[in-house]
Each structure stands twice: as structure tokens, then as C-alpha cells.
Short mmCIF file of C-alpha atoms in Angstrom, two decimals:
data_model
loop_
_atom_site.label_atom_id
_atom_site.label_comp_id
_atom_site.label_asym_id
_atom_site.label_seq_id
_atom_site.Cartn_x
_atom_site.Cartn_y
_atom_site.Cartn_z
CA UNK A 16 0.00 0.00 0.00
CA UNK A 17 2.99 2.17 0.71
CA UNK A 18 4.43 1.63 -2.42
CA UNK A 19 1.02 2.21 -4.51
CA UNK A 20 0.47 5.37 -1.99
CA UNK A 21 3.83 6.79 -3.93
CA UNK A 22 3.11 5.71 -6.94
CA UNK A 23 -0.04 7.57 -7.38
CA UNK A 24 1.38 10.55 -5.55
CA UNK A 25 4.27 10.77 -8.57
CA UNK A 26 1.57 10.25 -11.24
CA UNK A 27 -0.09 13.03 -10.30
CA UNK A 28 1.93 15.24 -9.62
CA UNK A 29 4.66 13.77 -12.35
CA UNK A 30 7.73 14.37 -10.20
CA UNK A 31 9.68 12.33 -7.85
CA UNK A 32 11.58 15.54 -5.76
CA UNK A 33 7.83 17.06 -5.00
CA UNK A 34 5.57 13.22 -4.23
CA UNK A 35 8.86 13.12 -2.00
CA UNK A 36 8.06 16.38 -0.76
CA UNK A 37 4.26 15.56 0.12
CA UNK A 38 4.74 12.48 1.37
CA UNK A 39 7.61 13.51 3.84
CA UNK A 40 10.16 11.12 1.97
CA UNK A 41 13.65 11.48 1.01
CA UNK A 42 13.42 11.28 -2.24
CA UNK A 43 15.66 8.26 -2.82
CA UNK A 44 12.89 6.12 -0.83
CA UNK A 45 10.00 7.56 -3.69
CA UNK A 46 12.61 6.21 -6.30
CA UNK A 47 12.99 2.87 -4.26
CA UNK A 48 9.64 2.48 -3.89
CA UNK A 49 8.64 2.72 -7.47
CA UNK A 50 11.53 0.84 -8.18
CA UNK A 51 10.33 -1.90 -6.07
CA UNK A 52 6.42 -1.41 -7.53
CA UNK A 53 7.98 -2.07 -10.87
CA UNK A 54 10.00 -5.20 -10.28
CA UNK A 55 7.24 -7.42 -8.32
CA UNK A 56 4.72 -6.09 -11.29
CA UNK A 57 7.55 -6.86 -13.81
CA UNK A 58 7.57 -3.41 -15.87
CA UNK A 59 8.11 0.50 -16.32
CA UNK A 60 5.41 2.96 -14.84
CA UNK A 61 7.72 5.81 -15.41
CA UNK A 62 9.28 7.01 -19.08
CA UNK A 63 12.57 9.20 -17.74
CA UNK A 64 13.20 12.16 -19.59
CA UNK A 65 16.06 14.69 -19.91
CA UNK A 66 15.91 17.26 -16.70
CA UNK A 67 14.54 14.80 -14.29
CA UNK A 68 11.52 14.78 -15.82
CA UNK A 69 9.18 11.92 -16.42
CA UNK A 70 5.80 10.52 -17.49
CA UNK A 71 3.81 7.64 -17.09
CA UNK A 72 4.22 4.90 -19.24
CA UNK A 73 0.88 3.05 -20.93
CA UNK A 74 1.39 0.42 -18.10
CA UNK A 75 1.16 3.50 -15.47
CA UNK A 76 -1.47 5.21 -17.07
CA UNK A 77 -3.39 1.76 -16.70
CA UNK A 78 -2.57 1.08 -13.01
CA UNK A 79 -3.34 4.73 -12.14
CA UNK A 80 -6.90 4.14 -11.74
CA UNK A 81 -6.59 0.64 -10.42
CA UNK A 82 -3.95 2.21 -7.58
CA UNK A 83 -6.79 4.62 -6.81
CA UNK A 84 -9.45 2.37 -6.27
CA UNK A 85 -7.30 0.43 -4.11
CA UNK A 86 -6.44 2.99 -1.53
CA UNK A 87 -9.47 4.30 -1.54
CA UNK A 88 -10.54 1.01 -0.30
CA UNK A 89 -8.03 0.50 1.84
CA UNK A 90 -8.98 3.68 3.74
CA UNK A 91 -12.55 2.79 4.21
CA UNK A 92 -11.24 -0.72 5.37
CA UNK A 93 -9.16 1.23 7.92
CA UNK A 94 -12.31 3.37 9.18
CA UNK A 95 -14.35 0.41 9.31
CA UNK A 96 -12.16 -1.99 12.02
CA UNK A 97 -10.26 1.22 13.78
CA UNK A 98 -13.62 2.92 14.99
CA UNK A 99 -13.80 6.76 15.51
CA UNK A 100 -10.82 9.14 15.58
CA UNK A 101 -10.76 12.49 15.57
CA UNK A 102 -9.71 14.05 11.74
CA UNK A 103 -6.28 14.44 11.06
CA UNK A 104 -3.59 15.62 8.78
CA UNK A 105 -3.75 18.49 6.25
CA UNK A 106 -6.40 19.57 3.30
CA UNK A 107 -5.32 21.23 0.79
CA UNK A 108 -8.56 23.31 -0.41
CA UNK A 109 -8.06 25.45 -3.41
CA UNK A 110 -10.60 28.43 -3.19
CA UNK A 111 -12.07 31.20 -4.99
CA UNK A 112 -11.62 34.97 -3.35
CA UNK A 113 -15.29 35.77 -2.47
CA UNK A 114 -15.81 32.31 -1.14
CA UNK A 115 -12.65 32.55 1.25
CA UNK A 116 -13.07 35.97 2.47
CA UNK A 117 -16.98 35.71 3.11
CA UNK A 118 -18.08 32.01 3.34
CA UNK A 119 -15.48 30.07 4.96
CA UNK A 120 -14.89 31.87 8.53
CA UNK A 121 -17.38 29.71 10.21
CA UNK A 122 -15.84 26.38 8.13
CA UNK A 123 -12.89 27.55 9.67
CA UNK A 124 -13.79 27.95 12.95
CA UNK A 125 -15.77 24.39 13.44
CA UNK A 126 -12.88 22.63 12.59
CA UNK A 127 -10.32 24.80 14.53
CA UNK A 128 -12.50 24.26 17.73
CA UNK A 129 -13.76 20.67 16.84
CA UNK A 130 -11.24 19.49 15.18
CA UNK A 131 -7.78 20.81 15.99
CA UNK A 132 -5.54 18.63 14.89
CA UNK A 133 -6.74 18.79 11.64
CA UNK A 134 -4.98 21.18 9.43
CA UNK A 135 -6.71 23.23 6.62
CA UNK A 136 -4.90 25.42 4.24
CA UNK A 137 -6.98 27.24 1.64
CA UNK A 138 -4.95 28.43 -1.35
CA UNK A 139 -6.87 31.46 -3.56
CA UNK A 140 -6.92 31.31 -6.93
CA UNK A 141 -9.16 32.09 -9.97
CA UNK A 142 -12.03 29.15 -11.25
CA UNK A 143 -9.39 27.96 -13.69
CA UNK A 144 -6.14 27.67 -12.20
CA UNK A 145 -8.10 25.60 -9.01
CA UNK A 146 -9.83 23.11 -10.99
CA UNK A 147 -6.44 22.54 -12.48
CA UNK A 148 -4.87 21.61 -8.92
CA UNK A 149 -6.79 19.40 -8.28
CA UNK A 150 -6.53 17.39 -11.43
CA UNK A 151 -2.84 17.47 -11.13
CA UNK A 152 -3.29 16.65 -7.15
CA UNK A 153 -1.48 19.91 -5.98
CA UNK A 154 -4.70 20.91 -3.98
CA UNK A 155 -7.41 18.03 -2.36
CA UNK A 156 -10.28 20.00 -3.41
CA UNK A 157 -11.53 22.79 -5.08
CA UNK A 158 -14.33 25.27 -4.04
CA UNK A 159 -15.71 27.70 -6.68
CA UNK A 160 -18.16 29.56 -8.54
CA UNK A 161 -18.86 28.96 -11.74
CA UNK A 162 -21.79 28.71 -14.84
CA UNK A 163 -20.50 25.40 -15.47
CA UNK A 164 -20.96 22.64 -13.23
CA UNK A 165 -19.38 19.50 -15.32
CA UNK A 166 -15.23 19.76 -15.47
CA UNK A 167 -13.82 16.46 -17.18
CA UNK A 168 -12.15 13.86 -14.38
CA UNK A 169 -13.55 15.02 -11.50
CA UNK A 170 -16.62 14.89 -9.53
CA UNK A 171 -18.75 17.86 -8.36
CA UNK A 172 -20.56 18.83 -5.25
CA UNK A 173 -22.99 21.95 -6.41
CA UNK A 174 -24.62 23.40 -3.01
CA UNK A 175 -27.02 25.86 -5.06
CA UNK A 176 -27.13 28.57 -7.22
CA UNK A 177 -25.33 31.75 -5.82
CA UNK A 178 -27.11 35.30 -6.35
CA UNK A 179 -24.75 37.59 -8.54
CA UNK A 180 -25.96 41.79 -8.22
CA UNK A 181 -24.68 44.47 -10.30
CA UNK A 182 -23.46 47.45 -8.28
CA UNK A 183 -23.12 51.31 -8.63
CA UNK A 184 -22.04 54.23 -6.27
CA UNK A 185 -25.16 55.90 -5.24
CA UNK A 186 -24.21 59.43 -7.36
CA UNK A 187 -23.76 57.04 -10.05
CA UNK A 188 -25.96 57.91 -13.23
CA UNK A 189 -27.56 54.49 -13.66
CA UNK A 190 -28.52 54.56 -9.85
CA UNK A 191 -32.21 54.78 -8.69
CA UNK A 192 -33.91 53.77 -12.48
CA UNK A 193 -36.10 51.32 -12.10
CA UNK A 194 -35.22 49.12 -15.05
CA UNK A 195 -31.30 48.71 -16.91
CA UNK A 196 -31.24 46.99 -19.69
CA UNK A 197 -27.73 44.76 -21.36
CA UNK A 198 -27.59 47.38 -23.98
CA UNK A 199 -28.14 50.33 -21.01
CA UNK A 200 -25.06 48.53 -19.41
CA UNK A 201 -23.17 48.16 -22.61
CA UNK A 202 -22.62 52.07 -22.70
CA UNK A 203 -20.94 52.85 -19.29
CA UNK A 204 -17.83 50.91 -18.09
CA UNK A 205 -18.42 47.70 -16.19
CA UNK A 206 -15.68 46.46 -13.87
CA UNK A 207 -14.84 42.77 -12.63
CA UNK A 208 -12.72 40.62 -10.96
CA UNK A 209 -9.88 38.68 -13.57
CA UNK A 210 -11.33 36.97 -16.23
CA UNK A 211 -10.58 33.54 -15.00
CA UNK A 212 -13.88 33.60 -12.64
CA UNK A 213 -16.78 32.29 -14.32
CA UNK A 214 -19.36 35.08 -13.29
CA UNK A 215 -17.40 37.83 -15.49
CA UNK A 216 -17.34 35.62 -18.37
CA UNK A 217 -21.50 35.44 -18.39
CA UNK A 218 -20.87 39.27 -18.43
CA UNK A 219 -18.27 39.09 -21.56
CA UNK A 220 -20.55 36.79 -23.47
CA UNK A 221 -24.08 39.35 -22.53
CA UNK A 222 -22.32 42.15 -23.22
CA UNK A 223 -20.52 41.76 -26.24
CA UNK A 224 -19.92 44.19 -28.86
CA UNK A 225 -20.48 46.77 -25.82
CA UNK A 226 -19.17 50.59 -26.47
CA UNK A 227 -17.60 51.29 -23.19
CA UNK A 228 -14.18 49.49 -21.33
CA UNK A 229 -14.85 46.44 -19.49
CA UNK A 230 -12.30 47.11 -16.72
CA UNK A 231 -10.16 44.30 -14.88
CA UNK A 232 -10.33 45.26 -11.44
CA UNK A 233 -8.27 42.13 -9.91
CA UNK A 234 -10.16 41.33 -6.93
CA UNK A 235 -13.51 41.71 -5.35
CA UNK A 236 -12.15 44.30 -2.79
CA UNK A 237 -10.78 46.52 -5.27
CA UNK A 238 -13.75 45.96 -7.71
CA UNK A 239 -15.88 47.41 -4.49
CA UNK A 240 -13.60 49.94 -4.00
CA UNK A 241 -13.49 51.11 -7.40
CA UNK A 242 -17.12 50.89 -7.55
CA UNK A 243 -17.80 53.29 -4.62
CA UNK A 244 -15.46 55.63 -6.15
CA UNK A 245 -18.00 56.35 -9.13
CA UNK A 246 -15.63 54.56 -11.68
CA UNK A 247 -18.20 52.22 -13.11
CA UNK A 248 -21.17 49.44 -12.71
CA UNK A 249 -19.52 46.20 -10.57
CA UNK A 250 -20.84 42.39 -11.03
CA UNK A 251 -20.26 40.26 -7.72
CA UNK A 252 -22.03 37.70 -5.77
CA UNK A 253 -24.10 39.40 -3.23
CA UNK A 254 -22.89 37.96 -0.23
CA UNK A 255 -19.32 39.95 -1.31
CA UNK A 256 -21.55 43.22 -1.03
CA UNK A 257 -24.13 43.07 1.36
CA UNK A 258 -22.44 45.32 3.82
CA UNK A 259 -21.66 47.81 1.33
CA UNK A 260 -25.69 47.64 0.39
CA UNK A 261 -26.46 47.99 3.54
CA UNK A 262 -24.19 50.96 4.60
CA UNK A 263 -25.41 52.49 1.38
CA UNK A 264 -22.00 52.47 0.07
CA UNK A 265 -23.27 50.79 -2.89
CA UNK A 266 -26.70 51.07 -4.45
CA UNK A 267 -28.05 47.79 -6.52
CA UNK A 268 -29.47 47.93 -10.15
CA UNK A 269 -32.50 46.21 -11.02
CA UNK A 270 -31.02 44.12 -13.51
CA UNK A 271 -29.69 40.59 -13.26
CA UNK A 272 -27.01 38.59 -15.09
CA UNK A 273 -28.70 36.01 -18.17
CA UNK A 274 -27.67 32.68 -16.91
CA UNK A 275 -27.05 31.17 -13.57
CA UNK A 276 -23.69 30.51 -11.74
CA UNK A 277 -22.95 27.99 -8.71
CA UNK A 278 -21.45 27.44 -5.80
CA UNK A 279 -19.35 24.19 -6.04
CA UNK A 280 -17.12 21.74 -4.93
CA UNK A 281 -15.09 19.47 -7.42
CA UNK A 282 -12.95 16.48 -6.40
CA UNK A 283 -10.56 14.49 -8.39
CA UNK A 284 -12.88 11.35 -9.45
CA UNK A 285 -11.87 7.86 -7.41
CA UNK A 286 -9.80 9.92 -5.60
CA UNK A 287 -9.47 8.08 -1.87
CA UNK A 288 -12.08 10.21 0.44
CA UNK A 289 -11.05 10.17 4.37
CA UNK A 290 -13.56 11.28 6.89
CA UNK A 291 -11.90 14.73 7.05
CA UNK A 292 -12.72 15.31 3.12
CA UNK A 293 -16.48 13.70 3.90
CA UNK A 294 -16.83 15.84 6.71
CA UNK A 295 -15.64 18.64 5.03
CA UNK A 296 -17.82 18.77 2.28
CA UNK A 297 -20.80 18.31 4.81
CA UNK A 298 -20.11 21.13 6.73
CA UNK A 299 -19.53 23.32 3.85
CA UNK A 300 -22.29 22.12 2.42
CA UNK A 301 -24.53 23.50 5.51
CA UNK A 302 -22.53 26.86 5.11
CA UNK A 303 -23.21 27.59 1.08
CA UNK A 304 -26.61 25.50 0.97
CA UNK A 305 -27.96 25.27 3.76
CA UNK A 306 -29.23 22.15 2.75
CA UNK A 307 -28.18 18.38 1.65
CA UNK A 308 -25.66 18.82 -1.74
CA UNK A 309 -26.09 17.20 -4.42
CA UNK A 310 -23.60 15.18 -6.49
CA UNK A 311 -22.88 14.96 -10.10
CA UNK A 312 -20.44 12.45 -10.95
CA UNK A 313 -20.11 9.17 -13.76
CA UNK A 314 -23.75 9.48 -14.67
CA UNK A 315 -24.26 13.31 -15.73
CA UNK A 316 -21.22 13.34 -17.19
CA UNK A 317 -21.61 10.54 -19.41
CA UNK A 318 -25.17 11.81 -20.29
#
């Protein structure tokens, strides 16, 4: 099990110096370890190239799956004859800017109080570059918001739709009419976080061929900021503004964007889930939702 743990630790991550520095291994015991996988299953799993680089071999690309499944296993055998313990370790939890800064401080809290000796490290990053971790196994999960719900080799945890408002300064001229149209918005300048978040691209795609600068304003704080300072219309999920709203910093416009977005969690597919993952996703799920997620895995996506 050792050896398979290593093996699919390199896969993923396609290096032996950084599975060695996940797992806590010098990195001449990930070599002998692999080594040793490949003599008792009598061939290569690693191609090495030039620059101590390497790739998986057909025969590795056809045990990944298999190693997978079988530590996965092996980790519900473990829960199932050792009883209760209390979570452990560290998750890696890749995470999206408005979902760190104003969902996750009571996640945080439960497990720092509950759960102490488990370790949770969020790394920010835009929709993109997150999903990506966690298909090459840099991060353990991903949370996000996005239009799209379906992201090839992984399984995902949708807790709900997630309300997106467009914003103006109250002196701003679009604030107080009672309706604002796409084209109404197309003429003024619209600002939003980096176009790797999913909720500005619904705004590209509505508001294309548009007259006036779509501005990239980096981050949700400085999107408010710029906002309140008269410089243009902002798109964010409301829970990033409500403050502002209610402080009458910002004013809301009665329009809203054309297609939904979600909150989300995505996993890498047959990826070994421990009780701190499962609990995880349960008590984040209570935090976004409210209510019991719901998974879409093998069956959507091969619909």
C-alpha cells in the first residue's frame, strides 16, 4: 500500500523531488519504492526524460486508476475496524476569493474548535487555475463559482445557485432607475474581478460588442472599491456586497445577469475520500446551501 500510496502521488503530480516532498520522503525512498512497484509487477510505470523529468508509461497510465481504487478502499477498510478518531492531517482546499473571504470563517472555525488537529490550508486562486490543482493533485479539493458545473475527471458537489448583483455608487448615473437593460449597461464601463472567474465571463458573453471598457479590477475588494469611487457598474455575488448595500455604500441595479452561476465543490474522481474530506464537504455544504448537496459524478457526465 505504501508503495502504490507513492506511486499515485508521482503520477499526479509527475515528479519524484515534489511526491517526495508531500509524502515527507527522502526522495531516494520515492525512487525505491517505485523501483520496487515495478519489479514485483515486472515493468516501467515511469518514461525518464532529460531534466529529471518523467511521465507515465501506458502500463502507469493503466494502473493509475486501479492504484486509486485500491487505496481508496483500503482507507474505508481502515475506518471500518479502527472505529472513531478524531480528523487528522492536512487539506489542501483550493478556493475562490469571495468564497474565502466571506463564506469560509465559520468552516474555519468548526474545525479549529472541533477538530484541531486537523490542518486546513486554503490556497486562492481564480475558477481555472483551481480546478487545475486538483486534477494534477497539488490541492485536495476545489471550491468555486462557476456557470458550469461538469469539469472532465472530476466529480462535483454543487450546493445551489449563488445570487450575482450588479453594483453602482449611489451618485452614479444608472442609480435609482427602475429598469437597466444589457444594452443600457453596454454604454458605461463595467468592472470585474480577472477573467478567469466564471461570473465575469457570463458578463463578456451578454455584453458583447459593448461601447464602453470592461475594466479588470483584480479582486472583489478593489472591484468594491473602485465601484464606490464612481468609476463604473460592478458584477459580484451578493454575499461579497451586502455590507456595502447595507451601509449604502453601494446602491443595486434592477437588472440581473442572463444565466445562472454555482457554488461548487469538485474532487478528483476515485480519488481516496477520508472522513476529514467527507466531513468537510458536509459542513460546507450546511454553510453555502444550507441544505443536503447534491452530487454529479459518472452518470451526468456521461449523459
Amino acid at each position: 500500500m505504501r508503495q502504490l500510496t507513492t506511486f499515485q502521488k508521482a503520477a499526479t503530480l509527475l515528479s519524484f523531488s515534489r511526491a517526495a516532498a508531500e509524502l515527507n520522503y527522502a526522495q531516494s525512498s520515492v525512487t525505491g519504492q517505485i523501483k520496487g512497484l515495478e519489479n514485483a509487477l515486472g515493468i516501467a510505470l515511469f518514461e525518464r526524460l532529460s531534466g529529471r523529468r518523467i511521465q507515465l508509461t501506458p502500463a502507469g497510465r493503466r494502473l493509475l486508476p486501479y492504484a486509486e481504487r485500491l487505496l481508496s478502499l483500503a482507507d474505508e477498510a481502515r475506518n471500518a475496524t479502527a472505529g472513531p478518531r478524531e480528523p487528522s492531517g492536512r487539506l489542501l482546499v483550493g478556493t475562490m476569493e469571495s468564497i474565502a473571504t466571506y463564506r469560509m470563517a465559520p468552516v474555519l472555525e468548526f474545525f479549529h474548535h472541533r477538530w484541531p488537529r486537523l490542518e486546513l490550508v486554503l490556497r486562492p486562486g481564480s475558477g481555472a487555475e483551481i480546478v487545475d490543482g486538483v486534477r494534477r493533485g497539488t490541492l485536495d479539493l476545489a471550491l468555486l463559482i462557476d456557470a458550469e458545473t461538469l469539469h472532465s475527471g472530476l466529480d462535483t458537489t454543487v450546493f445551489g445557485p449563488e445570487a450575482l448583483v450588479a453594483v453602482v455608487s449611489p451618485d452614479h448615473e444608472l442609480a435609482g432607475r427602475p429598469t437597466v437593460t444589457a444594452d443600457r449597461l453596454a454604454t458605461v464601463p463595467i468592472l470585474a474581478p480577472e477573467s478567469g472567474r466564471g461570473y465575469r465571463r457570463l458578463l463578456e458573453r451578454e455584453l458583447q460588442g459593448r461601447t464602453a471598457p470592461l475594466l479588470e479590477s483584480g479582486t472583489v475588494e478593489s472591484t468594491k472599491r473602485w465601484t464606490a469611487a464612481g468609476l463604473g457598474v460592478g458584477l459580484l455575488p451578493e454575499v461579497a456586497v451586502a455590507d456595502d448595500l447595507a451601509a449604502g455604500v453601494l446602491t443595486p441595479l434592477p437588472w440581473r445577469p442572463p444565466a445562472a452561476v454555482y457554488a461548487q465543490l469538485v474532487r478528483r474522481r476515485n480519488s481516496p475520500a477520508g472522513p476529514e474530506t467527507r466531513m468537510f464537504i458536509e459542513k460546507v455544504s450546511e454553510i453555502l446551501s444550507g441544505e443536503p448537496s447534491r452530487n454529479i459524478g459518472k452518470e451526468r457526465l456521461a449523459a
